[in-house]
GROMACS .gro file of C-alpha atoms in nm:
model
  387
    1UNK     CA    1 -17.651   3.136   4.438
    2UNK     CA    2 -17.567   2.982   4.780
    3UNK     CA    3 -17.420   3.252   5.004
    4UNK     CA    4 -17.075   3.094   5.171
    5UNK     CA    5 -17.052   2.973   5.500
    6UNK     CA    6 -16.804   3.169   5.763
    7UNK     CA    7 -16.792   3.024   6.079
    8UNK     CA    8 -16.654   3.247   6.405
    9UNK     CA    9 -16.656   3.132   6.726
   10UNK     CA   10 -16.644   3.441   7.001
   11UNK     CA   11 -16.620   3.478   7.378
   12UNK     CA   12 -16.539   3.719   7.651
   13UNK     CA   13 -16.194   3.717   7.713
   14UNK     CA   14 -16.003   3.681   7.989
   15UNK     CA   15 -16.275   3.551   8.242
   16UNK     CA   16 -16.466   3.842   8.345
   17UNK     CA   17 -16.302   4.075   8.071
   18UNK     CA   18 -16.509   4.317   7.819
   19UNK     CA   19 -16.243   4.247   7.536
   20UNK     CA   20 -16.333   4.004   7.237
   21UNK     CA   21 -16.137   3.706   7.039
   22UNK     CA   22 -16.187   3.456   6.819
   23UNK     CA   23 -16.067   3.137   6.939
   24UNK     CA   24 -16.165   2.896   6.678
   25UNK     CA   25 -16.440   2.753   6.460
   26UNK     CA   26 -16.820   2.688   6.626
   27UNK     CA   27 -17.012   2.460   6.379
   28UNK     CA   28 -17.335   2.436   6.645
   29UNK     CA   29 -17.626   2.675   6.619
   30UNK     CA   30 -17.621   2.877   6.905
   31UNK     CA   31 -17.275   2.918   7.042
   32UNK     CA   32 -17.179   3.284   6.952
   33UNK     CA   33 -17.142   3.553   7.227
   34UNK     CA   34 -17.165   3.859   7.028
   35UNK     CA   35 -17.085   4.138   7.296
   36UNK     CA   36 -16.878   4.441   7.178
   37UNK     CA   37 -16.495   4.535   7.372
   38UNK     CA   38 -16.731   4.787   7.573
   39UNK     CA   39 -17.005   4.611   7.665
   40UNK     CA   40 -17.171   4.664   8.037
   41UNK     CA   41 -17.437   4.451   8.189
   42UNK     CA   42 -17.736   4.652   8.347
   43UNK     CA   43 -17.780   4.353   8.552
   44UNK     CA   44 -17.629   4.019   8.705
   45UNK     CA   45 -17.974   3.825   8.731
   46UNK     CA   46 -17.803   3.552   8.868
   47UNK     CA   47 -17.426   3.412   8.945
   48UNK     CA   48 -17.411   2.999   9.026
   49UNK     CA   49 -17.101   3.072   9.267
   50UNK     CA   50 -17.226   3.361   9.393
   51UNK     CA   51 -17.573   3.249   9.450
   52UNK     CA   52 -17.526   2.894   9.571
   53UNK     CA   53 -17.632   2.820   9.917
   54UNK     CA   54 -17.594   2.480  10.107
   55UNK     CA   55 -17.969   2.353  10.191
   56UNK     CA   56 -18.093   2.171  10.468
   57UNK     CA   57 -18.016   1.765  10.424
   58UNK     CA   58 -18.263   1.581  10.257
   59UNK     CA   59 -18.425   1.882  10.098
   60UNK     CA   60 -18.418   2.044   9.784
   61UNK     CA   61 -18.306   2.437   9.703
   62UNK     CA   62 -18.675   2.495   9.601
   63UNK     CA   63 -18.773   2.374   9.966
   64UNK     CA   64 -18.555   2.634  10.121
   65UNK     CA   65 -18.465   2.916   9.912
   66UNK     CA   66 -18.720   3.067   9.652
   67UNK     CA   67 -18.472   3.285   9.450
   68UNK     CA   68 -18.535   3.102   9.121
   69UNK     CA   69 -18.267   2.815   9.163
   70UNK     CA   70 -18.262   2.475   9.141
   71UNK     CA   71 -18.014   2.195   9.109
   72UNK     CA   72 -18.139   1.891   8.896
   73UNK     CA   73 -18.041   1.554   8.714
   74UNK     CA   74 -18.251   1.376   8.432
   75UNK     CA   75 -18.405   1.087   8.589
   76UNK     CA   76 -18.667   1.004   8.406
   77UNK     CA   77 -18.523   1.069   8.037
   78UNK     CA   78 -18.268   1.238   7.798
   79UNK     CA   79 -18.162   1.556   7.865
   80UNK     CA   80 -18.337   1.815   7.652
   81UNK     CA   81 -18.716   1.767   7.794
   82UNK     CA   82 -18.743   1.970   8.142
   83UNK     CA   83 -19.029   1.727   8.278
   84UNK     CA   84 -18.750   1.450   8.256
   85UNK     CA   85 -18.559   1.633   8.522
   86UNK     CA   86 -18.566   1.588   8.907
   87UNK     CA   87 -18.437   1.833   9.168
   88UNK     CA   88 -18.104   1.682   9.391
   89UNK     CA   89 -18.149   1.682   9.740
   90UNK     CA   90 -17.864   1.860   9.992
   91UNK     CA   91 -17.629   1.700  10.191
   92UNK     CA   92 -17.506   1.981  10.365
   93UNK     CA   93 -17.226   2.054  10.127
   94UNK     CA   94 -17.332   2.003   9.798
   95UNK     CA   95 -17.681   1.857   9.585
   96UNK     CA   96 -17.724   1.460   9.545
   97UNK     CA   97 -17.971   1.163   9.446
   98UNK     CA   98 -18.117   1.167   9.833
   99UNK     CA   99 -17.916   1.363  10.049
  100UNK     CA  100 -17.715   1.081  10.144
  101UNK     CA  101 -17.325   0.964  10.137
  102UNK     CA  102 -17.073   0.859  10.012
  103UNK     CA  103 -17.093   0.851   9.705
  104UNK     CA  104 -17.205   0.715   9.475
  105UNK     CA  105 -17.564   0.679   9.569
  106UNK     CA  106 -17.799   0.442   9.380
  107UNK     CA  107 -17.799   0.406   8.959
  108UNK     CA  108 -17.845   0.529   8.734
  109UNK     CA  109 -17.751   0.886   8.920
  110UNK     CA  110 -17.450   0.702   9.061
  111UNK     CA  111 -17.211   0.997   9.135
  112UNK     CA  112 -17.412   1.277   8.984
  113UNK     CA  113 -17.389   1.613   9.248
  114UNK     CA  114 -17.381   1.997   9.218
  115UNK     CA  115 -17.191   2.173   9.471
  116UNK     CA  116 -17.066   2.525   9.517
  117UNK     CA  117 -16.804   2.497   9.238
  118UNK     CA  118 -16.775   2.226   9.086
  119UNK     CA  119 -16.973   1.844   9.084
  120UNK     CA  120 -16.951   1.515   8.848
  121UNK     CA  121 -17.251   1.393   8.625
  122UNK     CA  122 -17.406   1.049   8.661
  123UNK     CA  123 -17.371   0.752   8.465
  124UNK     CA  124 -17.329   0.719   8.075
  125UNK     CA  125 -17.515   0.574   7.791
  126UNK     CA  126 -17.241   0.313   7.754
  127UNK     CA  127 -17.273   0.193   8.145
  128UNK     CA  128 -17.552   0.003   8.227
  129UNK     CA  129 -17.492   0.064   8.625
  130UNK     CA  130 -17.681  -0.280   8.640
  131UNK     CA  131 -18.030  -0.101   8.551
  132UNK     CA  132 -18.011  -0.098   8.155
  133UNK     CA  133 -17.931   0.235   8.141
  134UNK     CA  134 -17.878   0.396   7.787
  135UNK     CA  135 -17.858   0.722   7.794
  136UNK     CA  136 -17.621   0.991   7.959
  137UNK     CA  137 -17.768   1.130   8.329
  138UNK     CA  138 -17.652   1.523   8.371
  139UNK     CA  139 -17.590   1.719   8.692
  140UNK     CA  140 -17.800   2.017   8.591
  141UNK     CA  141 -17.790   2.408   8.736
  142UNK     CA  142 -18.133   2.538   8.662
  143UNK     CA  143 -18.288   2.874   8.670
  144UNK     CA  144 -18.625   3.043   8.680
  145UNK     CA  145 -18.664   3.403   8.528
  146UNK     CA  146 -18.816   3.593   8.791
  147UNK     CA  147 -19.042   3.892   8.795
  148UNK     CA  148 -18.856   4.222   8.671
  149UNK     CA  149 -18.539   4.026   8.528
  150UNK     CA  150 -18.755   3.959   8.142
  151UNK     CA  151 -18.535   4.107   7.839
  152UNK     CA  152 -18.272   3.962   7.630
  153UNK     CA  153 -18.028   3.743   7.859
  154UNK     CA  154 -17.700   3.645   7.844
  155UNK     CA  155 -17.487   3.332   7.977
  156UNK     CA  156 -17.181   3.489   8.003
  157UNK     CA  157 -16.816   3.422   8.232
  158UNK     CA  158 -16.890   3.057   8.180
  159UNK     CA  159 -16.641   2.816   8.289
  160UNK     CA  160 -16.605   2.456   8.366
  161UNK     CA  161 -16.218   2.262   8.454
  162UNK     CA  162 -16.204   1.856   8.438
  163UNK     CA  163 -15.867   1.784   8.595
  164UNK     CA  164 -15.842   1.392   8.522
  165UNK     CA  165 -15.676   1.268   8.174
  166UNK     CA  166 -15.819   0.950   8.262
  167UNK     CA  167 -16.208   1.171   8.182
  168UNK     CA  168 -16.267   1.122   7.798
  169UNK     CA  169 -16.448   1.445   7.857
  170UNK     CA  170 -16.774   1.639   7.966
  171UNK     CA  171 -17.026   1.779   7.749
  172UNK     CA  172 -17.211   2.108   7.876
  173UNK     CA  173 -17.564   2.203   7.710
  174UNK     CA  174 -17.728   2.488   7.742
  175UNK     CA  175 -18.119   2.506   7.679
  176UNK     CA  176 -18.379   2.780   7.724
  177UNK     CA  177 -18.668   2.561   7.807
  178UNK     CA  178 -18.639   2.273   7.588
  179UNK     CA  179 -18.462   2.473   7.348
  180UNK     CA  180 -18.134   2.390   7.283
  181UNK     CA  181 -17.853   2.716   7.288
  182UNK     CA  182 -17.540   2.565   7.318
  183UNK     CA  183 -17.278   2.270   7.360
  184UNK     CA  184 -16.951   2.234   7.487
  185UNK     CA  185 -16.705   1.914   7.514
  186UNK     CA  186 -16.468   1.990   7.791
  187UNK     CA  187 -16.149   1.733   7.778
  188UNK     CA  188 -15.993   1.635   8.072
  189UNK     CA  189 -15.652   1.758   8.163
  190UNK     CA  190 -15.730   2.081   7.924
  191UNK     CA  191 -15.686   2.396   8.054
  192UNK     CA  192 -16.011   2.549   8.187
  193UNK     CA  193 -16.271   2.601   7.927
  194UNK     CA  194 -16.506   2.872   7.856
  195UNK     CA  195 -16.823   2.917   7.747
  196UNK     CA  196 -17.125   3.151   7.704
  197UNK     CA  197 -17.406   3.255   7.446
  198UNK     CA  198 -17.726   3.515   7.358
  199UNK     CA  199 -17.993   3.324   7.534
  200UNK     CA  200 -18.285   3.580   7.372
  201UNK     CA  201 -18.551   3.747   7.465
  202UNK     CA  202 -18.659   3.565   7.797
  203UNK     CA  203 -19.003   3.572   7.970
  204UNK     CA  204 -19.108   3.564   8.365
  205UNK     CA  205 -19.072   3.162   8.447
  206UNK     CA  206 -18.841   3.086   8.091
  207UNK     CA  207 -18.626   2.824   8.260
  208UNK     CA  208 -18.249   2.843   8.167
  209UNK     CA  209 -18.095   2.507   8.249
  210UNK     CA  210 -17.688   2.477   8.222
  211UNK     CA  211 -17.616   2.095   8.174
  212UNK     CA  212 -17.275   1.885   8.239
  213UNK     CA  213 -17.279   1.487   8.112
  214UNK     CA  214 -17.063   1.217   8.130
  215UNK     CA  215 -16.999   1.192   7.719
  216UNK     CA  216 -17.127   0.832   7.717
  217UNK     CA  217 -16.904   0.741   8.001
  218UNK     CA  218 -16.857   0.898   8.360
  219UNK     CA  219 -16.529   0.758   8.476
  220UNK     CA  220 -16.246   1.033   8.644
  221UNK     CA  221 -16.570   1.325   8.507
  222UNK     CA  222 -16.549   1.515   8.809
  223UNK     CA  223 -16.557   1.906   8.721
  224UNK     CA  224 -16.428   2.221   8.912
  225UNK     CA  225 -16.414   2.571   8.860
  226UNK     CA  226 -16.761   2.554   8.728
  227UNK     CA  227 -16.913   2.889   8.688
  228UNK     CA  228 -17.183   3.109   8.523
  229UNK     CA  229 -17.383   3.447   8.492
  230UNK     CA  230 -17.705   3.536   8.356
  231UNK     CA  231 -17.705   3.881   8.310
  232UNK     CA  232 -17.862   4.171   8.103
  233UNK     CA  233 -17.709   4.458   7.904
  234UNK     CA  234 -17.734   4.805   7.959
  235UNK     CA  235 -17.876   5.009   7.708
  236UNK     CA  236 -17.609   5.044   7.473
  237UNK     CA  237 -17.839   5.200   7.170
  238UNK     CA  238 -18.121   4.900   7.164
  239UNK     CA  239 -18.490   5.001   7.081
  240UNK     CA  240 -18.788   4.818   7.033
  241UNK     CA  241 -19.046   4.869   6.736
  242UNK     CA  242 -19.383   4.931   6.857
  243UNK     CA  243 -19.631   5.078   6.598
  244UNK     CA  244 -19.883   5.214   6.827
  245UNK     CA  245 -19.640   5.424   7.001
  246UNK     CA  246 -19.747   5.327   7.341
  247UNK     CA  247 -19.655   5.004   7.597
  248UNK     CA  248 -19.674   4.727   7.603
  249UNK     CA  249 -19.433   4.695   7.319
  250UNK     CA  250 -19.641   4.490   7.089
  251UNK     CA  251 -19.484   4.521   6.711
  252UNK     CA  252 -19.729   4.537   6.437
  253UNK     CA  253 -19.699   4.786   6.104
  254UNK     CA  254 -19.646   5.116   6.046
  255UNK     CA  255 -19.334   5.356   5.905
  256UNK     CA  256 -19.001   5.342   5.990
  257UNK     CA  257 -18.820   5.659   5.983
  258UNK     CA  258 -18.672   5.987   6.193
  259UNK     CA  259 -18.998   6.169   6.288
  260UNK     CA  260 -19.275   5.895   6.415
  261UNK     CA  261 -19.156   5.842   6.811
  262UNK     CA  262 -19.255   5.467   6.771
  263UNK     CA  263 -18.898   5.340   6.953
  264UNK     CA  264 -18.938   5.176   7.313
  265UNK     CA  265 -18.589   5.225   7.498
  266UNK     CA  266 -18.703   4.891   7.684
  267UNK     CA  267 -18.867   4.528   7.570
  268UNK     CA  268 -19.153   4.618   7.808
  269UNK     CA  269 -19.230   4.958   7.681
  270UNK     CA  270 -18.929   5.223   7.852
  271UNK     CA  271 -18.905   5.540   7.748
  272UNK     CA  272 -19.033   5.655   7.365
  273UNK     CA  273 -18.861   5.838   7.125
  274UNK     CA  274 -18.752   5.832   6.733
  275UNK     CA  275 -18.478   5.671   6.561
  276UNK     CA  276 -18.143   5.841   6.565
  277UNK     CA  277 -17.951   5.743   6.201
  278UNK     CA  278 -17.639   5.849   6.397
  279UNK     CA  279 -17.674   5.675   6.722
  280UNK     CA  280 -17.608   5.304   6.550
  281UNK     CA  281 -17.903   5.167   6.693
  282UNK     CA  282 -17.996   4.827   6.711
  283UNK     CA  283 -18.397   4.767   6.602
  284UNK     CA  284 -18.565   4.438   6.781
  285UNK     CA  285 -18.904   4.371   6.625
  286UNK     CA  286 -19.140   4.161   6.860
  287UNK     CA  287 -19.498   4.105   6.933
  288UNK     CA  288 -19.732   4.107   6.646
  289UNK     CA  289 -19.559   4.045   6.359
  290UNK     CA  290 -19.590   4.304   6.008
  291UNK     CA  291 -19.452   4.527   5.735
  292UNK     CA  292 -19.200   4.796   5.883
  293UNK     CA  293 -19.200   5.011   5.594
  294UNK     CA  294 -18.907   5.232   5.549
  295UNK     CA  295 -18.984   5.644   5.463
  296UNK     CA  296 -18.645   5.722   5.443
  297UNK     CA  297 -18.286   5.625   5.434
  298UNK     CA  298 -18.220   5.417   5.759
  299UNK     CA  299 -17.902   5.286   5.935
  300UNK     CA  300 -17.892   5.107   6.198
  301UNK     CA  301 -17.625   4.867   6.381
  302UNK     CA  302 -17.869   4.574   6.360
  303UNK     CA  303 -18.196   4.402   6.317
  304UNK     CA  304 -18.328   4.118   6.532
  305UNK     CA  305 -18.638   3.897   6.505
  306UNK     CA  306 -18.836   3.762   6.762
  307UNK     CA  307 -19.130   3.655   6.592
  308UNK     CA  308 -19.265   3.505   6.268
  309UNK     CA  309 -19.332   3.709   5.958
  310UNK     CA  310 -19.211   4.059   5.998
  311UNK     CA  311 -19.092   4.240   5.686
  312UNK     CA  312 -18.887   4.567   5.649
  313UNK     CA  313 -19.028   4.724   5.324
  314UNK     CA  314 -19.021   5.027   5.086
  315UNK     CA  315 -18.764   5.161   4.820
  316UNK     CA  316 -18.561   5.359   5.056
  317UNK     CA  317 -18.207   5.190   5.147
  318UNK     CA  318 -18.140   5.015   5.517
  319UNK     CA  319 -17.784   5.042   5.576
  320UNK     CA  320 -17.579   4.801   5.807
  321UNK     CA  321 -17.317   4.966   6.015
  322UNK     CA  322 -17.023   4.869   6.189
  323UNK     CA  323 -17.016   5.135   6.481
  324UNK     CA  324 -17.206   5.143   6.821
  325UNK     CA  325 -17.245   4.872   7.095
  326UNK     CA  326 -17.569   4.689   7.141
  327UNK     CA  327 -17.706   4.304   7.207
  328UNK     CA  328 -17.646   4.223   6.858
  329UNK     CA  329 -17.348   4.271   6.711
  330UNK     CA  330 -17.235   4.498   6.415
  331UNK     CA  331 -17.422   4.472   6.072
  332UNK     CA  332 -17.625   4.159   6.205
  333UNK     CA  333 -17.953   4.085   6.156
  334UNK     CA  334 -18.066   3.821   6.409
  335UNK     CA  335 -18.367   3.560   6.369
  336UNK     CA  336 -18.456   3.413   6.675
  337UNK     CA  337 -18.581   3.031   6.617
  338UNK     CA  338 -18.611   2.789   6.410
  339UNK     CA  339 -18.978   2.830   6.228
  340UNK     CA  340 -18.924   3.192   6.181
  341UNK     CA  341 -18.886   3.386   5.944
  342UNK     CA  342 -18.831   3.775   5.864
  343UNK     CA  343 -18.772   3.887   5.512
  344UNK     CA  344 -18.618   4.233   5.430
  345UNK     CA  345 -18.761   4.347   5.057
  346UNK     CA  346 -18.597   4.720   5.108
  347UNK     CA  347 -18.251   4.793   4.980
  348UNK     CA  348 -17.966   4.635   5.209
  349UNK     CA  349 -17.657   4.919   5.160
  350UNK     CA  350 -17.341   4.978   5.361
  351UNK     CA  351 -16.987   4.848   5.376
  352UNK     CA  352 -16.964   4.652   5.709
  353UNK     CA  353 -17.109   4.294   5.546
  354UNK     CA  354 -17.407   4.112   5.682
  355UNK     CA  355 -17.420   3.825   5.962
  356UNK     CA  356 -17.680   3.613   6.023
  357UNK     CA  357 -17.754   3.496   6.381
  358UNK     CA  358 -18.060   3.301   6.511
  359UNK     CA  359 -18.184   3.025   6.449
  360UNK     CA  360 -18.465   3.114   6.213
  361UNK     CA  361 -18.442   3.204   5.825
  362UNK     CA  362 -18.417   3.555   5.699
  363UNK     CA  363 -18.487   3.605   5.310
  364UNK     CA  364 -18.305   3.919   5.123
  365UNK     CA  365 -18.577   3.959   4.850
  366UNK     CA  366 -18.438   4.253   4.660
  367UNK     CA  367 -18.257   4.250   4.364
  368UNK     CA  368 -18.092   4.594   4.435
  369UNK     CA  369 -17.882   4.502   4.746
  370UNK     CA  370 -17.565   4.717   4.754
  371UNK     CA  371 -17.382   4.624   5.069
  372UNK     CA  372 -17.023   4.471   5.073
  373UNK     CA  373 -16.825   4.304   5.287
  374UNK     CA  374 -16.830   3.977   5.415
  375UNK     CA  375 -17.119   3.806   5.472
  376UNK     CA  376 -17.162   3.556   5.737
  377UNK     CA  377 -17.422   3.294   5.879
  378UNK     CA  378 -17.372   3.145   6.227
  379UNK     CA  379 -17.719   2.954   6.272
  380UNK     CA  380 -18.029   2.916   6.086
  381UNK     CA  381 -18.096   2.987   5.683
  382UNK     CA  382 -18.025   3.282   5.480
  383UNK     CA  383 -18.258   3.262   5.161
  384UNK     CA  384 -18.196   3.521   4.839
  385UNK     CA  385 -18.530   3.564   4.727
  386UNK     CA  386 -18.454   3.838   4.403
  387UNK     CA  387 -18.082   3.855   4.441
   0.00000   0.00000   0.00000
């Protein structure tokens, strides 16, 4: 039978803060910041105030800084395909069309700029700004993983303020690539808004790109206090499954248990050592995907799947826990995207409940599942194959 739907919504609160609270409901794939109260980030990989540098007029930030940033609209098509999107051009103080003022400068970009806090998109799918335009032109903040910053990333401290009512609102989107991670409508005359998400496991040159449109219509859409990190966590108890014992971490199969020192401390290999069952650990399973085949009770603090066809096997029990801080959070087991898909055929016991995360589907194909609790899906498909 279907399993129910329970829909949380969490962020880092206040601004800056470690602590967590729900806020309200979050119906869009993507938009759940699971970091526990105690979270710390190893690293800030980058920070849009604290990074942002005025350029020299007429050029772009690629032109004169090479520190991964760029500042962007979508010229040539809807947001959501990176070759539709065209670096802005500085002015001294902030990222246009051309470099030039006032604003605005010609359609459909109109008023679209970045600048060191704040900007306004360009024109909306309702205004034609005498070219025919029909579809909504974003100011976009872009970023380029860079060499030594790949792992599992985090937008995090996210914040955007629209101070007109007149504004009908902004919309923020998040993509990885072309991927989409999450949206946002920001009302004007609200109090600031927040927002942040798991971004995944990102490569050298993933590009993270941090979107603000005019909602079908630009008028009063001017934004301030707009605001960002990428960052990284420490290692709060994460390992990564490599069969072969030895980096690159590159999955595959083998046993799962105390003895076998087949646990990288890092996605690119780390330190090697065995799984703790009292350390909460949280397992991530990349590479080459295949059967992880349990040789004796297992807990762990979560599971997550970065690609397709893994399977955690065998008659002993895997039980979900509720303790220790990681990049998951508690009793979750995480599929990455959409098209994957991890099944777990062993024994699923505890009393902490089960969420779902990711975008992809995870199956629960046995019929002896003892775990309790709630269980929750934020994104993606949970199948019952026996159950």
């Amino acid at each position: 039978m279907p399993v129910p739907k329970k829909l949380g919504f969490h962020f880092l609160w206040p601004p800056g803060g470690t602590s967590m609270k729900t806020v309200g409901l979050c119906v869009r794939v993507g938009c759940v910041v699971l970091m526990a109260g105690s979270q710390l980030w190893a690293a800030i990989i980058a920070n849009y105030q604290g990074d942002y540098r005025n350029g020299a007029v007429g050029q772009t930030r690629p032109e004169v800084y090479a520190d991964g940033w760029d500042y962007m609209w979508n010229s040539a098509g809807p947001i959501g395909t990176a070759t539709n999107y065209t670096s802005l051009k500085a002015t001294g103080s902030s990222y246009n069309l051309d470099g030039g003022s006032p604003l605005p400068r010609a359609e459909p970009a109109a008023y679209v700029y970045l600048g060191s806090s704040g900007g306004h998109p360009g024109r909306g799918s309702t205004q034609s700004g005498g070219v025919g335009n029909t579809i909504d032109r974003y100011a976009i903040a872009a970023y380029t993983i860079q060499p030594g910053e790949a792992g599992h990333v985090y937008l995090a401290n996210g914040s955007i303020y629209v101070a007109s009512g007149s504004s009908n609102g902004v919309e923020v989107r998040v993509y990885v690539n072309d991927t989409l991670k999450l949206t946002k409508l920001q009302l004007g005359a609200a109090p600031t808004g927040y927002f942040g998400a798991y971004l995944g496991q990102l490569n050298v040159g993933d590009k993270v790109f941090v979107a603000v449109g005019p909602n079908t219509h630009d008028g009063s859409d001017g934004f301030s206090n707009f605001q960002f990190l990428l960052a990284q966590p420490a290692d709060v108890g994460d390992r990564w499954w490599d069969a072969d014992g030895t980096a690159p971490v590159d999955g595959g199969t083998g046993p799962w248990n105390t003895t076998s020192p087949l646990w990288a401390d890092a996605p690119s290999g780390g330190t090697y050592g065995t799984w703790s069952n009292t350390a909460n650990m949280t397992a991530h399973f990349t590479g080459t995907a295949g059967t992880v085949t349990l040789g004796e009770p297992i807990t762990a603090r979560a599971l997550g799947f970065y690609s397709d066809g893994y399977q955690i096997a065998g008659s002993q029990s895997l039980t979900l826990t509720s303790a220790g801080t990681g990049t998951l959070g508690p009793a979750t087991i995480h599929v990455e995207n959409a098209g994957q898909t991890a099944t777990i055929s062993a024994p699923i016991a505890g009393t902490a409940g089960l969420t779902k995360t990711g975008a992809g589907t995870l199956i629960l194909a046995n019929s002896g599942n003892t775990y309790t609790g709630t269980t929750w899906i934020t994104g993606g498909t949970l199948r019952l194959g026996a159950d």
